[in-house]
Amino acid sequence: MKFYLRHSHFWCKIMRITFSQILILLILSGVTYSKPTSAQVVLEKKISLSAEGRSLGDILKLLAKNNQVQFIYNKDVIQTTDKISVQFNDKALKDVLDLLLTRYNINYQVFKNKIILIDAEQIETSGKRINRAQTIPVSGKVLDEKGQPLIGVSVTIKGTTQGTVTDPDGNFKLQVNSATDILVFKYIGYNTYEAKANGTSPMLIRLATNSNALSEVLVVGYGTQRTQDITGSVGSISDKNIKDQPVTTIGEAMAAKIAGVDVQQTTGKPGAALTVRVRGAGSISAGNQPLYVVDGYPMNDASTLNLLSNDDIASIEVLKDASAAAIYGSRGGNGVVLITTKKGTDGKTKFNFNFNSGVSSLSKHLDMLNASDFVDVTFRALNTAYLDKGGDPTIPVASRAYGLTPIFYNPGQWDDTDWQKVVTQTAPFNNYQLAVSGGNNGTRYYVSGGYLQQEGVVKYTGFKRYSLRSNLEMSINPSLKVGLNLAPSFSNERASNTEGTYANATSEGIIMLSVLMQPIIGPYQPDGSYTRPVLTGNASSRNALALVKEITDYQKTLRALGNLYVDWAPVKGLTLRTSGGGDVVTSRRDYFRPTTVPSSGVSVANGFNNTAQNINLLWENTANYKATFAQDHKLELLAGYTVQWNDNETNSIVGSGYPNDIVTTVNAATTRVGTENFEQWALLSMLGRVNYSYKDKYLLTANIRRDGSSRFGANTQYGVFPSASIGWRLSEEKFLKNVNWLNDLKIRASYGLTGNNNISNYGSISLIAQDNYIFGTGTGTLTGGLAPSTVANPDLKWEKNVQTDIGLETSVLHDRIQFTADYYCRVSSDLLLNLQVPSIVGFTSALVNIGEVQNKGFEFTINSRNTVGAFKWSTNFNISFNRNKVMNTGPQGTPIFTGSYVANINITQVGSAIGSFYGYHAIGIFNTPAEVAAYPHFSSTRAGDIKFEDVNKDGVLDARDMTLVGNNQPNFTTGMTNTLQYKNFDLSVVTQAVSGNKIADAFAMVIENGTGGAINQKRSVLNAWQSADNPGDGIHPRLNSTATGNNNLFSSRFVEDGSYFRLRTVILGYTFSASVLQKVKMKTARFFVSGENLLTLTKYTGFNPEVGSAGDNATQPGVDYGAYPISRVYTVGVNIGF
Amino acid sequence: MKKTFIIGFMIAATTLLISCSKSFLDLTPISQIGASNFYKTPSDLLNAVNGAYGALQLPGQYTEDYYFLADYPDDDIESGLSASTNDFDQFERFYSNSANIYIAPAWTDGYKGILRCNNIISQAPNITMDATLKARYVGETKYLRALMYFNLVRIFGDVPLITTPLNTISEAYDYGRTPVADVYTQIVKDLTDAEVSVPVTYTGTDIGRVTKGAVQTLLGQVYLTQHNYNGAVTELSAVVASNVYKLLPVYADVFNPANGNNAEIIFAVNYKKGGIGEGSPFVNAFLPTGGIPTLVTIGTTGNRMNGSKDLYFAYEPGDLRRAISVDTSFIDGTGKLVKTVFTRKYLDTPPTDKDGDNDWYVHRYSDALLMYAEALNETNQTPLAHTYLNLVRTRAGLPSKSGLTQAAMRLALEQERRVELCFEGHRWFDLIRTGRAITVMNAYFIKYNIQLSGAVVQVQPFQLIQPVPLSQIQANPAKMTQNPGY
């Protein structure tokens, strides 16, 4: 119910700022009041009233209407959404009000026949009953930022309980003891203000709105909590930080916003999921993506989150430490991202229409050789190899048998093509969303429909999404509530094999191809067919344009996420909830490659059709009890039982031998091979939580969850995940309560255990897989065979994350500056490692729980409102320092080598960061044969080749000289959001900086292996070593088509600094004023323009320093191997409410 | 009423779920078999044996690594053409290192196959079934295990000898490398066991399984390798005497992919095209890059196993086998004449890339005849050796040889095996067996001035075996030692 407050924040704020007072008066006065009467008379007035299942607001309305009184209150005073039934016969208004309001901690003050409701905590006494030695009368008026009177503001004398509240005109009057007394003005949603009583009388006080109220309610697992009560580490983003950003994924919305949450946009592919890490990577092989929970529903697979529309999101909370995340037990180890969608609120129906449209384009263009330089480099490289092989130097270059095709000798035939431009485009996108929300008669609704259409920067790729959402909630009676959230969506993606290697038949990465295709040829031949690269070699039979244009590859995904819940509150404080839901994702992928696409030899058509269906069912039962004892003891208990079950079926039909390109579906293939895979998992959990606070000063939270999982070994099927945290709000202590500038100060500490269960469904079982064979004569007969495919491990279990967190939160200078600092130490142990085992067991690797990784670090967040007048400027700044260290990799301490594109360039070894780069250390270039002779070198090394360091100084250069040559861990990451507002204009600027991370440019390493003319080279190779007199840039060895001296082995020369500063988002908005809008019957209207990724300052020479070609694979961070470059995006948009 | 119903329902359902929670979590694989339910029935055992044959098709066994390690080092393969890809050039020009990406699969896939064999041999006693059939299954399996160990020991020297399945991963750390002689003892034992339990021939779709002749041929070759020439004579003479195998009249017919397991084939690794995951890559891998439109029209071509000029000129005039085995030029897709020596032995028309019908011949009858001649020659029966040498020569359209001395017969057999069996993974191991590898290869490198880093390549004695894969040393540094010189 407090949730109501949170998500309507934006709307409330508009009301307060613009016409809140007037509006409230209008709504509640209803009838004119005839004659002024005294307060006493009003309160003794006899009342008769009967109502059933109405909200408190509704009942007050009825009272006002029938009894010629008027209630005035700040909307935030009534926090309850309880449905109340009342029956009063001839009761004094005073009694009625006491009955109705005290249980909700609401106080009131009567001014004639106007009754002002006040949050009881804000004022403890009324000024009239106080005895004083001497009195000085003080009076004044309290106004909001717009100059409207604020009604019901509590005015107290500091250090006492004496005070009053402002009347319906915003005026107040009271007596102070001395002229040195300080008056404290408090009002919900506004900053507390203090002023000396000796000022000019009447005093004129202006209160500023408080955008970061401590009473803000955050969603935590299985419930909500007030910010001030939270003892764990929780980061949050509200809808106002999500809206208007032309983003399509949840990850993009979180980037640079929360300390300790590192979002890497490693790919610019439309609709692709981002790499999100909460407090570093703790797992080596079991995945590091956090658990995503949408409206309480833990998602099976984060990659389908892009099917949800960002416009529907009300808030995102990230549970960072063990205290917060332990309620998700074996899935909380990597942190938990809670996504809450919008809900309807009681009141008139609101329509909201969003439209934004824009273009995206390549944010960087790699500088490659043009045709003439390419030919020049090719000749230089072939010549080196020619001479190396003992070729006769007296033969003229033109007559040497290089095996080049004639085009190399005929500049007239060169096309000088920039292939990056050939395959990329400036791509448009459009996003529309209409939402309708409101509520009456106990039913609240939020329904929306959206359409997103986005083209990719790589031509012919794109993403379309149709999404619907219906969030309904019905109060059947005051104690029974039923809700239904339903979010069907459909997406259709035209994909292309954009990323990864170009080198084999199944993997023709367009991005790499577009960079390395020969610039001397164009995409088309004179007859309109596609060109084939000249020369030979595996890489060269591909035409990047043909691949993107001719291959059709559509993935259609249909998702239905739904959840039905019943809340029953049988007695005060106790809420029982049962909630059942399902998440069904089905997808089909249709691929066809026609014969028009060149390939080695004769092109043949092939295709496949994949279908997948994932059904995830969830049933949760929780009981929540909330009570306050003896005023100072607040207790909240939660207990629950949940069941989740998942069923995944995939089918694939691969077709070959198509007679032509006309029918592209698999039925046309002459040979079809089908496969099916069917897997399940199940999770059975019990959970509990205790929240206790004493005087809002001493806070305690304890969580426990017991998870049983089908994935784990027979010996280890259940795991228990406890956590506890404590908080101390020092600012509530007497010794700090009078410190003027300090609004809040809390220290907190937590400790707990969470898990990570991301392993394969049958990882603990030894599986027998098909391995067929051929017997018989002639062409033979297929005969079935079976063989073990995995090794059993009945002890296989979840990974453990033990995390300690110590935090400090403070708010100073009238909440102008809020500061949060956290220190954490997260030790992930029992890591699931696909350990490289001695292959004599019959397997190269086995899944075992052995590794240990430690992440520790500091996080700091500062939210400040720098100016609050007509010109408003606020800053959100966060910075995180994380240190990742591998503590254990198994019984032998054996390093784990990884590298899916280029063998073993990453090492995960004890004492260094996960996936550090491992290779030779290049220390220069041998300039002369004498230099070669004088230093250890490879047997094929000659002058002009790379000088690698003899690290172990044994006089021999061999594998023992390989060493750590950097890692992708940054020294720090930081994000800053500046928001400026002046009159109707607002400007938001998000910047991001990362420092100290290194990148392995495997891409450069691979292409430099191909200097023989088959593939293009980076322009920097022009600075290669040529001779002792012309040694080049000292980085690039001599050009050689038959590379010698292991020049292109992975070494430090392919490791670059990946530090960057990025201007991530700039949004400039204009909000039309209410007076203008009334004429066109609109409530709100905002127009904005924005830009994404406008500027990146980095020394990195590849496409994108936020690189990670291996995606979520923690052991291969920062390897650049042809990832889809990120886009620069310009957007215009409009948001209309009516 | 409503409330009572709801609360009652919740309690009942929760109780129900908790009570059946154990089975709720015990999910077993649906699309696969769990090992605990396997090796129970005669049909399981047959499937497992077929799966052990399937191991021969692993990349690290005959599908890829075997030709790299058995043919690349010899003088039949031309150095230089493939030089830009270091990993297989390393074998041609003798600078391989433990990180070479083709070395590790030879080791790991070898042991993957050995595990399959060990499982069968250890589980078979627990299965109730026809004793003769069970013995045959175990016999077939022991041949396969012996073949896999024979390849490992020839490639790497000392290798860990594992003859029962390891129950836990940690056991694997206890094993170091077993001396070559002990591995051979086990190979001989397995083959001796197999010899008495497998049949002389099969019928129908069982053709292609391990026969007595296959066991004897392999055992003969093992004995030759061990220089146990009397043993070799015994085994190989039995193969000849069995009258099961014969030389096909036309050499080309032996390599026709539609003629699998023909009368000349003693044991082959069988492949079948058609998108069923059983095709062989040889046709695509071996043809020159860019493809030869008249020979292969589908898929990419790999430029591997290019023949050497030396091999081309090794054929005597009139040898019918040369045109079948090697070619020196082709017309490429653009109509250009390309001059290069390449192998023609593995031709087919695969429906998709690397999906051919070509089998890999482990042993064929001419191989057995020449090994028999070798064994006879070494046991001072040189005159009789002429008979078997000339059988092979006659089929090739060459005149018979006569009156050779023992030493001349050695060279004649070396030559005959080279041209008869080129590109079939024999010559390098033949040269090592006869002790001629260093002499022959170093002369070859000098003759053709084949260089590495400006110096003519010369083979060192340590290079007769390959380095132990780096991954294996990294996995168990305490026990796994590297071969000297690497």
PDB file of N, CA, C and O in Angstrom, chain A residues 535-555:
ATOM      1  N   LEU A 535      42.127 -13.552 -54.274  1.00  0.00           N
ATOM      2  CA  LEU A 535      43.084 -14.363 -53.522  1.00  0.00           C
ATOM      3  C   LEU A 535      42.386 -15.535 -52.864  1.00  0.00           C
ATOM      4  O   LEU A 535      41.214 -15.804 -53.105  1.00  0.00           O
ATOM      5  N   THR A 536      43.093 -16.196 -52.012  1.00  0.00           N
ATOM      6  CA  THR A 536      42.535 -17.406 -51.412  1.00  0.00           C
ATOM      7  C   THR A 536      42.538 -17.291 -49.899  1.00  0.00           C
ATOM      8  O   THR A 536      42.872 -16.260 -49.352  1.00  0.00           O
ATOM      9  N   GLY A 537      42.160 -18.339 -49.246  1.00  0.00           N
ATOM     10  CA  GLY A 537      42.142 -18.321 -47.790  1.00  0.00           C
ATOM     11  C   GLY A 537      40.718 -18.416 -47.296  1.00  0.00           C
ATOM     12  O   GLY A 537      39.796 -17.950 -47.940  1.00  0.00           O
ATOM     13  N   ASN A 538      40.559 -18.989 -46.147  1.00  0.00           N
ATOM     14  CA  ASN A 538      39.222 -19.220 -45.619  1.00  0.00           C
ATOM     15  C   ASN A 538      38.399 -17.959 -45.498  1.00  0.00           C
ATOM     16  O   ASN A 538      37.210 -17.952 -45.695  1.00  0.00           O
ATOM     17  N   ALA A 539      39.089 -16.886 -45.117  1.00  0.00           N
ATOM     18  CA  ALA A 539      38.356 -15.684 -44.795  1.00  0.00           C
ATOM     19  C   ALA A 539      37.757 -15.034 -46.015  1.00  0.00           C
ATOM     20  O   ALA A 539      36.816 -14.285 -45.917  1.00  0.00           O
ATOM     21  N   SER A 540      38.298 -15.324 -47.155  1.00  0.00           N
ATOM     22  CA  SER A 540      38.103 -14.388 -48.244  1.00  0.00           C
ATOM     23  C   SER A 540      36.981 -14.742 -49.195  1.00  0.00           C
ATOM     24  O   SER A 540      36.788 -14.080 -50.184  1.00  0.00           O
ATOM     25  N   SER A 541      36.237 -15.783 -48.928  1.00  0.00           N
ATOM     26  CA  SER A 541      35.180 -16.072 -49.879  1.00  0.00           C
ATOM     27  C   SER A 541      33.863 -15.418 -49.469  1.00  0.00           C
ATOM     28  O   SER A 541      32.833 -15.722 -50.008  1.00  0.00           O
ATOM     29  N   ARG A 542      33.919 -14.525 -48.517  1.00  0.00           N
ATOM     30  CA  ARG A 542      32.685 -13.922 -48.024  1.00  0.00           C
ATOM     31  C   ARG A 542      32.541 -12.486 -48.517  1.00  0.00           C
ATOM     32  O   ARG A 542      33.495 -11.749 -48.635  1.00  0.00           O
ATOM     33  N   ASN A 543      31.304 -12.119 -48.734  1.00  0.00           N
ATOM     34  CA  ASN A 543      30.975 -10.759 -49.112  1.00  0.00           C
ATOM     35  C   ASN A 543      30.037 -10.238 -48.036  1.00  0.00           C
ATOM     36  O   ASN A 543      28.909 -10.722 -47.881  1.00  0.00           O
ATOM     37  N   ALA A 544      30.527  -9.269 -47.276  1.00  0.00           N
ATOM     38  CA  ALA A 544      29.782  -8.826 -46.089  1.00  0.00           C
ATOM     39  C   ALA A 544      28.390  -8.327 -46.448  1.00  0.00           C
ATOM     40  O   ALA A 544      27.414  -8.576 -45.732  1.00  0.00           O
ATOM     41  N   LEU A 545      28.273  -7.630 -47.551  1.00  0.00           N
ATOM     42  CA  LEU A 545      26.963  -7.095 -47.911  1.00  0.00           C
ATOM     43  C   LEU A 545      25.997  -8.220 -48.267  1.00  0.00           C
ATOM     44  O   LEU A 545      24.828  -8.214 -47.859  1.00  0.00           O
ATOM     45  N   ALA A 546      26.502  -9.191 -49.029  1.00  0.00           N
ATOM     46  CA  ALA A 546      25.641 -10.314 -49.398  1.00  0.00           C
ATOM     47  C   ALA A 546      25.144 -11.041 -48.155  1.00  0.00           C
ATOM     48  O   ALA A 546      23.986 -11.450 -48.077  1.00  0.00           O
ATOM     49  N   LEU A 547      26.014 -11.174 -47.193  1.00  0.00           N
ATOM     50  CA  LEU A 547      25.640 -11.893 -45.975  1.00  0.00           C
ATOM     51  C   LEU A 547      24.500 -11.198 -45.231  1.00  0.00           C
ATOM     52  O   LEU A 547      23.558 -11.831 -44.785  1.00  0.00           O
ATOM     53  N   VAL A 548      24.585  -9.881 -45.114  1.00  0.00           N
ATOM     54  CA  VAL A 548      23.509  -9.188 -44.378  1.00  0.00           C
ATOM     55  C   VAL A 548      22.249  -9.056 -45.214  1.00  0.00           C
ATOM     56  O   VAL A 548      21.133  -9.122 -44.716  1.00  0.00           O
ATOM     57  N   LYS A 549      22.434  -8.879 -46.515  1.00  0.00           N
ATOM     58  CA  LYS A 549      21.274  -8.579 -47.338  1.00  0.00           C
ATOM     59  C   LYS A 549      20.515  -9.827 -47.759  1.00  0.00           C
ATOM     60  O   LYS A 549      19.281  -9.855 -47.743  1.00  0.00           O
ATOM     61  N   GLU A 550      21.233 -10.857 -48.123  1.00  0.00           N
ATOM     62  CA  GLU A 550      20.567 -12.010 -48.724  1.00  0.00           C
ATOM     63  C   GLU A 550      20.116 -13.055 -47.715  1.00  0.00           C
ATOM     64  O   GLU A 550      19.129 -13.741 -47.929  1.00  0.00           O
ATOM     65  N   ILE A 551      20.866 -13.187 -46.643  1.00  0.00           N
ATOM     66  CA  ILE A 551      20.471 -14.196 -45.657  1.00  0.00           C
ATOM     67  C   ILE A 551      19.288 -13.666 -44.861  1.00  0.00           C
ATOM     68  O   ILE A 551      19.332 -12.550 -44.352  1.00  0.00           O
ATOM     69  N   THR A 552      18.232 -14.435 -44.804  1.00  0.00           N
ATOM     70  CA  THR A 552      17.107 -14.007 -43.975  1.00  0.00           C
ATOM     71  C   THR A 552      17.159 -14.796 -42.675  1.00  0.00           C
ATOM     72  O   THR A 552      17.347 -16.006 -42.678  1.00  0.00           O
ATOM     73  N   ASP A 553      17.010 -14.077 -41.591  1.00  0.00           N
ATOM     74  CA  ASP A 553      17.123 -14.701 -40.274  1.00  0.00           C
ATOM     75  C   ASP A 553      16.181 -13.956 -39.338  1.00  0.00           C
ATOM     76  O   ASP A 553      16.517 -12.895 -38.826  1.00  0.00           O
ATOM     77  N   TYR A 554      14.989 -14.491 -39.181  1.00  0.00           N
ATOM     78  CA  TYR A 554      13.988 -13.829 -38.356  1.00  0.00           C
ATOM     79  C   TYR A 554      13.751 -14.612 -37.079  1.00  0.00           C
ATOM     80  O   TYR A 554      13.565 -15.818 -37.114  1.00  0.00           O
ATOM     81  N   GLN A 555      13.774 -13.910 -35.991  1.00  0.00           N
ATOM     82  CA  GLN A 555      13.433 -14.538 -34.722  1.00  0.00           C
ATOM     83  C   GLN A 555      12.185 -13.859 -34.181  1.00  0.00           C
ATOM     84  O   GLN A 555      12.188 -12.665 -33.912  1.00  0.00           O
TER      85      GLN A 555
END
